[in-house]
Short mmCIF file of N, CA and C in Angstrom, two decimals:
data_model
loop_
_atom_site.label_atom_id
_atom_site.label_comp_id
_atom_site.label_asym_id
_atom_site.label_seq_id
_atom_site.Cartn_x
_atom_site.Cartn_y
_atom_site.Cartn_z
N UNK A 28 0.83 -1.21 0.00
CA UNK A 28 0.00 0.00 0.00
C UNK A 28 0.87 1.26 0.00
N UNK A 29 1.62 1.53 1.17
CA UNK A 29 2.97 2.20 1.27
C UNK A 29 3.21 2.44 -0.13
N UNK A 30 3.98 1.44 -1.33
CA UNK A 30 4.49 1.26 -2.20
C UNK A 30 3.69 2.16 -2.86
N UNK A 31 2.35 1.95 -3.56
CA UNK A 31 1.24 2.48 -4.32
C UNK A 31 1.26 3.97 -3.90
N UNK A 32 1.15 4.33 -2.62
CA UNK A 32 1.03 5.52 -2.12
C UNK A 32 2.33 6.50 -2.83
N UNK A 33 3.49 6.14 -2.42
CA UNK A 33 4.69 6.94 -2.88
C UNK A 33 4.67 6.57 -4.49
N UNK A 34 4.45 5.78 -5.17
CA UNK A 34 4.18 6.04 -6.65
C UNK A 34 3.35 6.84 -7.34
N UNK A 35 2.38 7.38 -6.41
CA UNK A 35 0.93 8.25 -6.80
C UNK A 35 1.65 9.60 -6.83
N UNK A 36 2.17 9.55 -5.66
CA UNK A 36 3.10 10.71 -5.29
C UNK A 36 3.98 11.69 -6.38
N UNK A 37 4.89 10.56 -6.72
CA UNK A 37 6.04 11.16 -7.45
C UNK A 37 5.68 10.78 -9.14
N UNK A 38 3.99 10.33 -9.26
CA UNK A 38 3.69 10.72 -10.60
C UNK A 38 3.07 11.88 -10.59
N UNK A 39 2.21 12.77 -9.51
CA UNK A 39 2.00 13.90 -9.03
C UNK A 39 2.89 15.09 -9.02
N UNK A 40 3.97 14.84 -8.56
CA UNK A 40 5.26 15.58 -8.61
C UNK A 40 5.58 15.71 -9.72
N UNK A 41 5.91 14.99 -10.92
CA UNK A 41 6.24 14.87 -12.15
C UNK A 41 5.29 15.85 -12.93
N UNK A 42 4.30 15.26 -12.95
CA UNK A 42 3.06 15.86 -13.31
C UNK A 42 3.05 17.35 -12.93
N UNK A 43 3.09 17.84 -12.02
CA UNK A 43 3.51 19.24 -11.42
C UNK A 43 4.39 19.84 -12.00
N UNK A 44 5.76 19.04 -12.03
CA UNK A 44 6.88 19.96 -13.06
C UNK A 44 6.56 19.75 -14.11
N UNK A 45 6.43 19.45 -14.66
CA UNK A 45 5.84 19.41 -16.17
C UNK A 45 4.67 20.57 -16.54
N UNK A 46 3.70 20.86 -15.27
CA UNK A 46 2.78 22.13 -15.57
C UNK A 46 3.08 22.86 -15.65
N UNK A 47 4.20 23.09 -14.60
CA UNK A 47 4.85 24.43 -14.34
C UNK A 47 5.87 24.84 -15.17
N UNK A 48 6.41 24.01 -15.89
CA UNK A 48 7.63 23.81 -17.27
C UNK A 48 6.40 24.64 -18.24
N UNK A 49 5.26 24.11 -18.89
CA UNK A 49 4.28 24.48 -19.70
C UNK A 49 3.73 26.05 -19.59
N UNK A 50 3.73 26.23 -18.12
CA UNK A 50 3.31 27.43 -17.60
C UNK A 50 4.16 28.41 -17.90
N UNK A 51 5.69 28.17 -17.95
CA UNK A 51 6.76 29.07 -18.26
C UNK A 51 6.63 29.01 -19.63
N UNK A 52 6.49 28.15 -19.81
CA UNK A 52 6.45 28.42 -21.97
C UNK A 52 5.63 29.09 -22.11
N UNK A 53 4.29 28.95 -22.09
CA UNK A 53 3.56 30.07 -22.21
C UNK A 53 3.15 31.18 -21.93
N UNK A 54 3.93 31.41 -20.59
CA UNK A 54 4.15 33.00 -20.22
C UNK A 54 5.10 33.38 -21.06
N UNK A 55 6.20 33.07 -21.62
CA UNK A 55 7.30 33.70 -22.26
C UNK A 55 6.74 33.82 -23.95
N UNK A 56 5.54 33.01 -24.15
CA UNK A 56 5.07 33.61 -25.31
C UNK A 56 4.21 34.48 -25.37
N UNK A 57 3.38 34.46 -24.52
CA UNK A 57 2.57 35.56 -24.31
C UNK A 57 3.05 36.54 -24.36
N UNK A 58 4.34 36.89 -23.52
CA UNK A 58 4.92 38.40 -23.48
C UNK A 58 5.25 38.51 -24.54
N UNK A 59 6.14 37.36 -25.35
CA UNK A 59 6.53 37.79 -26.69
C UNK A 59 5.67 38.09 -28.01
N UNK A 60 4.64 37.83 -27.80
CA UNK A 60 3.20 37.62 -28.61
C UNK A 60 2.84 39.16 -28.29
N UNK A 61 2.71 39.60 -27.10
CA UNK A 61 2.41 40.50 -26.60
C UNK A 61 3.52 41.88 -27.20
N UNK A 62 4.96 41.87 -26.49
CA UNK A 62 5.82 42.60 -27.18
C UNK A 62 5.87 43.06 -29.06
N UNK A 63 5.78 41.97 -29.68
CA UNK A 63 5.59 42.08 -31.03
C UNK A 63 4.72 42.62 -31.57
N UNK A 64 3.90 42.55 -31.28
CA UNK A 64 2.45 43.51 -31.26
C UNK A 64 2.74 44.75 -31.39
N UNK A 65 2.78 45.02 -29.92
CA UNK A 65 3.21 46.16 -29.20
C UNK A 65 3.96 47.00 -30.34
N UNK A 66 5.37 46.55 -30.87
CA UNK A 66 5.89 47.01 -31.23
C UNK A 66 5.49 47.29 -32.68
N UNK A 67 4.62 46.63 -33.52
CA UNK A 67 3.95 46.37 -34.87
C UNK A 67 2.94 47.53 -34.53
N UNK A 68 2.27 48.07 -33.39
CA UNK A 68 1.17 49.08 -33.22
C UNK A 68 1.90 50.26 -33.56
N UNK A 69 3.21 50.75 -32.31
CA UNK A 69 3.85 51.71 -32.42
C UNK A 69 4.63 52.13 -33.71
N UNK A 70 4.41 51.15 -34.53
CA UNK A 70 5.56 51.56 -35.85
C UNK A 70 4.21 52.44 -36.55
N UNK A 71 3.01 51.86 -36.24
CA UNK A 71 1.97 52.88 -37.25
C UNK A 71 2.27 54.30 -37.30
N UNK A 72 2.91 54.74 -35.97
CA UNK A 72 2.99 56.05 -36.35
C UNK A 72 4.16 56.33 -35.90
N UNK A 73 5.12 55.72 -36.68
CA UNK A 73 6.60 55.95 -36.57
C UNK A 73 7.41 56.08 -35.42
N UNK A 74 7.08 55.11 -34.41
CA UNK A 74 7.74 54.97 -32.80
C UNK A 74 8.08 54.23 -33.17
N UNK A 75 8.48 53.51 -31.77
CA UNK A 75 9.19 52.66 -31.78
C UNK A 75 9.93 52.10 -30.17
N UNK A 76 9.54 50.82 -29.57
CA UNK A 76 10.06 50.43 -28.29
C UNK A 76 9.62 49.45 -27.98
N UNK A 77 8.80 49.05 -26.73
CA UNK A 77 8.77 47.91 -26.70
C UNK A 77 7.97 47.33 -25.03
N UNK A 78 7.71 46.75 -24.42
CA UNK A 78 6.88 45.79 -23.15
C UNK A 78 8.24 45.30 -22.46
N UNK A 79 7.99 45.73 -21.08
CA UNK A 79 9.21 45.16 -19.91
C UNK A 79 8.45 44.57 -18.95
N UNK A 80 8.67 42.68 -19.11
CA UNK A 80 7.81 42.20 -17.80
C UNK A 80 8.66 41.80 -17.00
N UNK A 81 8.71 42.00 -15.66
CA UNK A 81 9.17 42.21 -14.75
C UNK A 81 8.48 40.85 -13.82
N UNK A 82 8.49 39.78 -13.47
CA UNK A 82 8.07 38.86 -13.21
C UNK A 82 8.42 38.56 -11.64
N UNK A 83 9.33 38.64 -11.17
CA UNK A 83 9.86 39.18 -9.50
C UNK A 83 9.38 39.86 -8.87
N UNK A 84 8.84 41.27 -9.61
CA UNK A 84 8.27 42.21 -9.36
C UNK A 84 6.86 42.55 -9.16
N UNK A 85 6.39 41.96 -10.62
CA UNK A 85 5.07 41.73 -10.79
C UNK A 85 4.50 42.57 -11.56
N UNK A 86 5.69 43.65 -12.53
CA UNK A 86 5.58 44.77 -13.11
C UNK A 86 5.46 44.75 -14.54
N UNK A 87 4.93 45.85 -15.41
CA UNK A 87 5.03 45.88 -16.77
C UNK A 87 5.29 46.83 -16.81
N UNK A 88 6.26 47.68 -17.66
CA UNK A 88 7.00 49.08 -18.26
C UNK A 88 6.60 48.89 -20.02
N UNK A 89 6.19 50.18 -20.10
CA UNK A 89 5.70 50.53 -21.09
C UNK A 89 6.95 51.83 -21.92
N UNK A 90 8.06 51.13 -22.83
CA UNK A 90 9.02 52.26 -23.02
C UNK A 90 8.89 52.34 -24.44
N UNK A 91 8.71 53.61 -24.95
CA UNK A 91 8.08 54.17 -26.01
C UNK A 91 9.73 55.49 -26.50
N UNK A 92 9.81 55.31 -28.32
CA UNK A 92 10.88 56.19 -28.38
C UNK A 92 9.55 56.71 -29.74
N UNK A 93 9.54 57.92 -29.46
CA UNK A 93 9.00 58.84 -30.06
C UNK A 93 9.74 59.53 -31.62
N UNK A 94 9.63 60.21 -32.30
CA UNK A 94 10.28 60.64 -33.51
C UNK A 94 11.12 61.34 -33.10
N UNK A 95 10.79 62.52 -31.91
CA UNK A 95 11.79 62.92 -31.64
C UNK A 95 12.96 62.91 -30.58
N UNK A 96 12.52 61.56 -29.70
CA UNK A 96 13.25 61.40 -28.59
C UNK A 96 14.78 60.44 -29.36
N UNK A 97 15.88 60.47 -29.01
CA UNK A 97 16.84 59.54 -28.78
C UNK A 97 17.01 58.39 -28.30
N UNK A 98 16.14 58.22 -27.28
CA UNK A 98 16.20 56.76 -26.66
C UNK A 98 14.96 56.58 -26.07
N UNK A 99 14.14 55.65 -25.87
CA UNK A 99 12.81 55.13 -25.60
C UNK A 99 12.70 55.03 -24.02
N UNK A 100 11.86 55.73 -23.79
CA UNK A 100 11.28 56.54 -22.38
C UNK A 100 9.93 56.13 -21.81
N UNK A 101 10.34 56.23 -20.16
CA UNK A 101 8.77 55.24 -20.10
C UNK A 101 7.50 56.15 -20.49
N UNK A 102 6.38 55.30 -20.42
CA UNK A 102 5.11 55.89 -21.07
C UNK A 102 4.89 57.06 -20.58
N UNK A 103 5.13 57.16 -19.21
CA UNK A 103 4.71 58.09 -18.20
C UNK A 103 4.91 59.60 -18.78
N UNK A 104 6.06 59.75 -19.25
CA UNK A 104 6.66 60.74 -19.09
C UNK A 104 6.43 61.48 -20.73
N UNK A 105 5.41 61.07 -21.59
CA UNK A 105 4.81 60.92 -23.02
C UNK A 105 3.68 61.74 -22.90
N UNK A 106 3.76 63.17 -24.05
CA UNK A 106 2.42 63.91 -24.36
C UNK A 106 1.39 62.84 -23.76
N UNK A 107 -0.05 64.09 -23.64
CA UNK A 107 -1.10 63.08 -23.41
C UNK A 107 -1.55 62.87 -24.94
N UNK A 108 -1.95 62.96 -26.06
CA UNK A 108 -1.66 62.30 -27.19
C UNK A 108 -0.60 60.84 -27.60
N UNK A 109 0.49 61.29 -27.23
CA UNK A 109 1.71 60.37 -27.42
C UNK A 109 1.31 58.93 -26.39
N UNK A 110 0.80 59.59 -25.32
CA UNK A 110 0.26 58.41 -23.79
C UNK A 110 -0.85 57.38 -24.35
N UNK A 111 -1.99 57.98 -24.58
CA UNK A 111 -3.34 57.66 -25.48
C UNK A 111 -2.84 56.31 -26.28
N UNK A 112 -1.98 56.95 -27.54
CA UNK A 112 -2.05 55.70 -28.36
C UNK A 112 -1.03 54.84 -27.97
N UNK A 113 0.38 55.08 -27.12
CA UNK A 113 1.07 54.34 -26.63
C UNK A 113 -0.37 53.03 -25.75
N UNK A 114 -1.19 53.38 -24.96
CA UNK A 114 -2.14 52.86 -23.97
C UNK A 114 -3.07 51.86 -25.16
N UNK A 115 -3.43 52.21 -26.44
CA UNK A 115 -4.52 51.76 -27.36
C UNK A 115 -3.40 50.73 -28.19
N UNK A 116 -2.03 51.03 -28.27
CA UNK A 116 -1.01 50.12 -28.63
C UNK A 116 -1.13 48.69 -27.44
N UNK A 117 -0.91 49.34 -26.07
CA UNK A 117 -0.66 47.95 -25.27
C UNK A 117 -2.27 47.32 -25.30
N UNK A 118 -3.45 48.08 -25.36
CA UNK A 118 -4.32 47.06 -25.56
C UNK A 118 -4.82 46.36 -26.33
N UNK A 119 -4.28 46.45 -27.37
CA UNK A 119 -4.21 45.73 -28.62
C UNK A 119 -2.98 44.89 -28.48
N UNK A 120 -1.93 44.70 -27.89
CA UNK A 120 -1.46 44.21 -27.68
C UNK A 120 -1.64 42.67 -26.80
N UNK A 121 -1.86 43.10 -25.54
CA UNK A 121 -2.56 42.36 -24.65
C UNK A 121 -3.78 41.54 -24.98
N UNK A 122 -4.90 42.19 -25.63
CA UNK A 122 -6.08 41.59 -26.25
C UNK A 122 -5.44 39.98 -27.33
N UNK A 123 -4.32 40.80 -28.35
CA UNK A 123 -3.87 39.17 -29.47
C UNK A 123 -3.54 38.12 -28.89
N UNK A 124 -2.96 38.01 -27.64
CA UNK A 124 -2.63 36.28 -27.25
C UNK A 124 -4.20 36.37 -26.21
N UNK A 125 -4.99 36.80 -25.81
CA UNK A 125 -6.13 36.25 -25.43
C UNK A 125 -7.22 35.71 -26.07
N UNK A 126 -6.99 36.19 -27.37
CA UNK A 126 -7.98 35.43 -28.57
C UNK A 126 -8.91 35.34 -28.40
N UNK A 127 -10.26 36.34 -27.94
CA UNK A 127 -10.99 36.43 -27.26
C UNK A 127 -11.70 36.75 -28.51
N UNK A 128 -13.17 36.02 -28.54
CA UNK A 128 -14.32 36.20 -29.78
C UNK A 128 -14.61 37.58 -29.53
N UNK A 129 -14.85 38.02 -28.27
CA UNK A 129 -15.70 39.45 -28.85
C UNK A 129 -15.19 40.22 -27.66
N UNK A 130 -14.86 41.57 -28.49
CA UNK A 130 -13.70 42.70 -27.92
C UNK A 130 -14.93 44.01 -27.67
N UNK A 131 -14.82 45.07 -26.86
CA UNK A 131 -15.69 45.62 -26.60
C UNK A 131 -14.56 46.83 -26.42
N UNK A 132 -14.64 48.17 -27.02
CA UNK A 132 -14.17 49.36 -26.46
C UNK A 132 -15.66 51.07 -25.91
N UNK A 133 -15.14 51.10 -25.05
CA UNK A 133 -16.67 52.32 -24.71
C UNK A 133 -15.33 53.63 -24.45
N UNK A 134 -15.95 54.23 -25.32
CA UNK A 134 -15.73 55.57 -25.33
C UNK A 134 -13.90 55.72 -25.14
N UNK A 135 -13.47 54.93 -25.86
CA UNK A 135 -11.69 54.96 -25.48
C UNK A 135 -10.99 56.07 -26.39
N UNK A 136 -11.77 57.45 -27.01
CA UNK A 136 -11.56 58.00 -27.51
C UNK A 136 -12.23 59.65 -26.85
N UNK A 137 -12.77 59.37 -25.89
CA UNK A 137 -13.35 61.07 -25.91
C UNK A 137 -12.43 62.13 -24.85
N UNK A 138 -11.32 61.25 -24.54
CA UNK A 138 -10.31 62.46 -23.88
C UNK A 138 -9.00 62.73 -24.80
N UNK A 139 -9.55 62.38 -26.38
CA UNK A 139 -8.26 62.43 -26.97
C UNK A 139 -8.67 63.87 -28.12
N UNK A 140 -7.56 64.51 -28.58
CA UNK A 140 -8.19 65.68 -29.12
C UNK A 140 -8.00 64.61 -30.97
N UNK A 141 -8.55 65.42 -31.92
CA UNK A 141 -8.95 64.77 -33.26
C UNK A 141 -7.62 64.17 -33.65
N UNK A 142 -7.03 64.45 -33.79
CA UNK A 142 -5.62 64.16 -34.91
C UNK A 142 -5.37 62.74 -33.76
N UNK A 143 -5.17 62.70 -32.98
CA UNK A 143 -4.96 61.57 -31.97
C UNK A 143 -6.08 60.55 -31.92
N UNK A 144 -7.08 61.23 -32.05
CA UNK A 144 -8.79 60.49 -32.15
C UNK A 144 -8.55 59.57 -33.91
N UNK A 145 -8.47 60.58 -34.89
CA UNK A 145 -8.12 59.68 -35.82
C UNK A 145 -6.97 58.96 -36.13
N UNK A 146 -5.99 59.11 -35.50
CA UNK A 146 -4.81 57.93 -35.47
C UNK A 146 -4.95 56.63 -34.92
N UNK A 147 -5.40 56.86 -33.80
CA UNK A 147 -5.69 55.90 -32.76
C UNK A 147 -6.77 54.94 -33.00
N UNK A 148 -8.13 55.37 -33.83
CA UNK A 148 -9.06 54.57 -34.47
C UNK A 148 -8.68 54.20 -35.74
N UNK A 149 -7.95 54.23 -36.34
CA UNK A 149 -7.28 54.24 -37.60
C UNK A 149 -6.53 52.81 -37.37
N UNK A 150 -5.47 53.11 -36.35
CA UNK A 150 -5.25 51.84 -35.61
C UNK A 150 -5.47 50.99 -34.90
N UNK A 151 -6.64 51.09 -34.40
CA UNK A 151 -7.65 49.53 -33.78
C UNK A 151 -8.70 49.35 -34.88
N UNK A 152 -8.69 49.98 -36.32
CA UNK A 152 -9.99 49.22 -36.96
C UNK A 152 -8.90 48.74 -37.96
N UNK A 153 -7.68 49.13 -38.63
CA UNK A 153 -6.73 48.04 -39.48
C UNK A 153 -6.37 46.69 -38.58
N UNK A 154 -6.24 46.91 -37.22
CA UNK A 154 -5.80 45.52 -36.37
C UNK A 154 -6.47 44.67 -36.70
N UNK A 155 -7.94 45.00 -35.78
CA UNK A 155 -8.78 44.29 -35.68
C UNK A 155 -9.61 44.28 -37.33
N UNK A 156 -9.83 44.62 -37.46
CA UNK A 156 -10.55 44.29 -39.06
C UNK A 156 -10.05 42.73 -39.58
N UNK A 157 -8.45 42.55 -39.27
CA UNK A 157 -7.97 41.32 -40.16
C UNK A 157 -8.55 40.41 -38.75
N UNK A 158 -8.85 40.11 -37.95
CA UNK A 158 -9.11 39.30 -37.19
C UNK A 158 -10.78 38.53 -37.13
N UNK A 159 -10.59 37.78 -38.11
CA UNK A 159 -11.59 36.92 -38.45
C UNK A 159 -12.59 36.29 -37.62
N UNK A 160 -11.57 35.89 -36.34
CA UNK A 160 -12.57 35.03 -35.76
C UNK A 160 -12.66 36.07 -34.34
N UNK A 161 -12.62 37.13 -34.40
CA UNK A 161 -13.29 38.31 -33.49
C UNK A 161 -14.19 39.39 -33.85
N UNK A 162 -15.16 39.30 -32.96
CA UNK A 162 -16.25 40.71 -33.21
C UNK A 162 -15.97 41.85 -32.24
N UNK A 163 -15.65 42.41 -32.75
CA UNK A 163 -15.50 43.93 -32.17
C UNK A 163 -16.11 44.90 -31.90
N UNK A 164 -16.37 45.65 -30.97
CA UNK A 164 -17.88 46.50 -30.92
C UNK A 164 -16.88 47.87 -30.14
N UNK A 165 -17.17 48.69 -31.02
CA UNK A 165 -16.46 50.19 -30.33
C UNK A 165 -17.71 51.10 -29.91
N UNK A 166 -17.99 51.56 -29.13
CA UNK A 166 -19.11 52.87 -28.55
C UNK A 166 -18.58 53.67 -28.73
N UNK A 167 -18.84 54.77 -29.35
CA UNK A 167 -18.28 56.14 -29.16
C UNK A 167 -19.45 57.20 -29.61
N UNK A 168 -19.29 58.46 -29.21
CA UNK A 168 -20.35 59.40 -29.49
C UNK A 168 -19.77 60.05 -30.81
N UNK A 169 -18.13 59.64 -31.38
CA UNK A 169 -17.35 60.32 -32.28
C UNK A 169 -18.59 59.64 -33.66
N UNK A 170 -18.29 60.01 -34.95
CA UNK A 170 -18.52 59.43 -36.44
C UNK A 170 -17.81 58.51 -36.71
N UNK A 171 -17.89 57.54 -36.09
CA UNK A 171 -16.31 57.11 -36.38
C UNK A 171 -16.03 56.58 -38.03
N UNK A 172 -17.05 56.65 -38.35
CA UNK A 172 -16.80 56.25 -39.95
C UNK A 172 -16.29 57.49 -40.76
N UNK A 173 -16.33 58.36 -40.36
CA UNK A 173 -15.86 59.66 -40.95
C UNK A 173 -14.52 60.31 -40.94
N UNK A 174 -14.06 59.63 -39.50
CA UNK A 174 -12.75 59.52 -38.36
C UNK A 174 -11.66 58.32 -39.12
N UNK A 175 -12.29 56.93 -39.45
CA UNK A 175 -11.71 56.15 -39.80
C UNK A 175 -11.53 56.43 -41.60
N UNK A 176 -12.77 56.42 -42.11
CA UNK A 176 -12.34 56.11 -43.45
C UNK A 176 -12.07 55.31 -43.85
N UNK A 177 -13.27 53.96 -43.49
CA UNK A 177 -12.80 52.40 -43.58
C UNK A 177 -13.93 52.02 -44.92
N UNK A 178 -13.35 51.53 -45.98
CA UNK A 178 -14.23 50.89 -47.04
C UNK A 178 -14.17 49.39 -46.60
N UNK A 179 -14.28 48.60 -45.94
CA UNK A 179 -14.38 47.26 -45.98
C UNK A 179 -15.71 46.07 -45.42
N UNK A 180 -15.96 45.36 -46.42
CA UNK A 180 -17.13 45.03 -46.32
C UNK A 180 -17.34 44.26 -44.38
N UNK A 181 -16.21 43.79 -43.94
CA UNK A 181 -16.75 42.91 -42.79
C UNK A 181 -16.37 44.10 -41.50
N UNK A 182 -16.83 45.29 -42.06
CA UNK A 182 -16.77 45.96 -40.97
C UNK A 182 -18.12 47.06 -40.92
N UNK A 183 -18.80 46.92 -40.13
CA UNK A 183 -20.20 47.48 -40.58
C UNK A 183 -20.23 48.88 -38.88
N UNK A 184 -20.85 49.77 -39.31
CA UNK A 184 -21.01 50.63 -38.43
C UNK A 184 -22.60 51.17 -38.68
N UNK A 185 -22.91 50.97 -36.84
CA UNK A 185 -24.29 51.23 -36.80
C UNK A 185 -24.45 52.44 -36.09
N UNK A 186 -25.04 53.49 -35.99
CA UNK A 186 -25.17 54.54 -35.92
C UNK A 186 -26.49 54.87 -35.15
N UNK A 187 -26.26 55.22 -34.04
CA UNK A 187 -28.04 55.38 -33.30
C UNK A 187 -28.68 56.88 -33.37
N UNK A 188 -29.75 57.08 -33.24
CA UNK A 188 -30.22 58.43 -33.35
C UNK A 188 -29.88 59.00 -32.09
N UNK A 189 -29.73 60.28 -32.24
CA UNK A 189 -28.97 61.20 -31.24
C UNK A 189 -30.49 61.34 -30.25
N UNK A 190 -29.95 61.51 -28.84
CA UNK A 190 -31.10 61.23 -27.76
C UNK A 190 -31.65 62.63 -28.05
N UNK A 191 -33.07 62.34 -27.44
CA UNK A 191 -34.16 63.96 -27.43
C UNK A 191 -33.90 64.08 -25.99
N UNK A 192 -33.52 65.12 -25.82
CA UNK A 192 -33.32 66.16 -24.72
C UNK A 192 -34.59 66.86 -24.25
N UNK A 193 -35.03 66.39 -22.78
CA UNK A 193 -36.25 67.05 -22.25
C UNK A 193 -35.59 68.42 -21.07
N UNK A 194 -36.59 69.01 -21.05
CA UNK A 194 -36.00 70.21 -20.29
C UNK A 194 -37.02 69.25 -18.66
N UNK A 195 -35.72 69.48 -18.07
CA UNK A 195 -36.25 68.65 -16.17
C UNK A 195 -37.17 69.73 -15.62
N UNK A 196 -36.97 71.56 -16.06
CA UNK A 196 -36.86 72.72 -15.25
C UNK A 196 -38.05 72.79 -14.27
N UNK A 197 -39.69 71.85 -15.18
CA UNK A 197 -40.77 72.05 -14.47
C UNK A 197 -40.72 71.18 -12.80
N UNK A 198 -39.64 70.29 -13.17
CA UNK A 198 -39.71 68.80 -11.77
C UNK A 198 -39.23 69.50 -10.80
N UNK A 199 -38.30 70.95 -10.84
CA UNK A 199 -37.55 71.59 -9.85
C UNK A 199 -38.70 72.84 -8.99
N UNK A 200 -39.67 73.16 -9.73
CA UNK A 200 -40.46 74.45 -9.77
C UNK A 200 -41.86 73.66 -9.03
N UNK A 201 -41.95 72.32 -8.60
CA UNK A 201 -43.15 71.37 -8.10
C UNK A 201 -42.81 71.54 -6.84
#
């Protein structure tokens, strides 16, 4: 019995390193899945840098080299324009190794001024557009079809009627 017992054991154990062997492979692709991305977003508009995971730590650094910087600087310290799409880069990033059927963005555009508004949607509807086996749903109060400038048939934009506005003034005067 003894015998049976310690064999259960150390096929358990085995079994364990072996998950945890698997577990490291696929964290190190993820980041790299993740990094590549990353770095394929930022070239859209001529950056350039890259994802620091920090695994000891428990950290991610976001270092971004701009057109006009010399050497790639963390996000932090990046226009709020420059911040924006660096931020719409890592989530597009992050989103490709989760492979997730259906992606949802609400309003990830209304603290950005236009030229940043159309870069930034410019670059999550070329991403996602080639991604076949994901549906994507963006909210925004922007046009965004007007913003993007997308001719492609598997990308459809629905458009709701703008809300009727009641005046409250009589509910205050009761």
């Amino acid at each position: 019995r003894y015998e049976e017992i310690d064999k259960a054991i150390s096929m358990l154990n085995e079994s364990l390193k072996s998950r945890w062997t698997a577990l490291g492979y696929a964290k190190q692709d993820t980041c790299i899945t993740a990094d590549t991305d990353f770095k394929q977003s930022l070239r859209f508009r001529n950056f350039s840098g890259g994802l620091h995971f920090d695994f000891g730590k428990g950290t991610l650094s976001m270092l971004v080299k701009t057109t006009n910087d010399e050497q790639a600087r963390n996000v932090d310290t990046l226009s709020g324009g420059e911040k924006s799409f660096s931020q719409i880069s890592l989530l597009l990033a992050t989103w490709r190794p989760m492979r997730s059927r259906i992606i949802a963005l609400d309003e990830f555009d209304v603290f950005m001024d236009q030229v940043n508004r159309t870069i930034g949607t410019k670059l999550i509807m070329s991403k996602l557009s080639v991604e076949t086996r994901t549906q994507t749903i963006i909210i925004t109060p922007q046009d965004i079809g007007k913003i993007a400038n997308f001719n492609d048939p598997g990308i459809r934009i629905h458009k709701m009627r703008d809300p009727q506005r009641q005046s409250n003034s009589n509910f205050y005067s009761q």
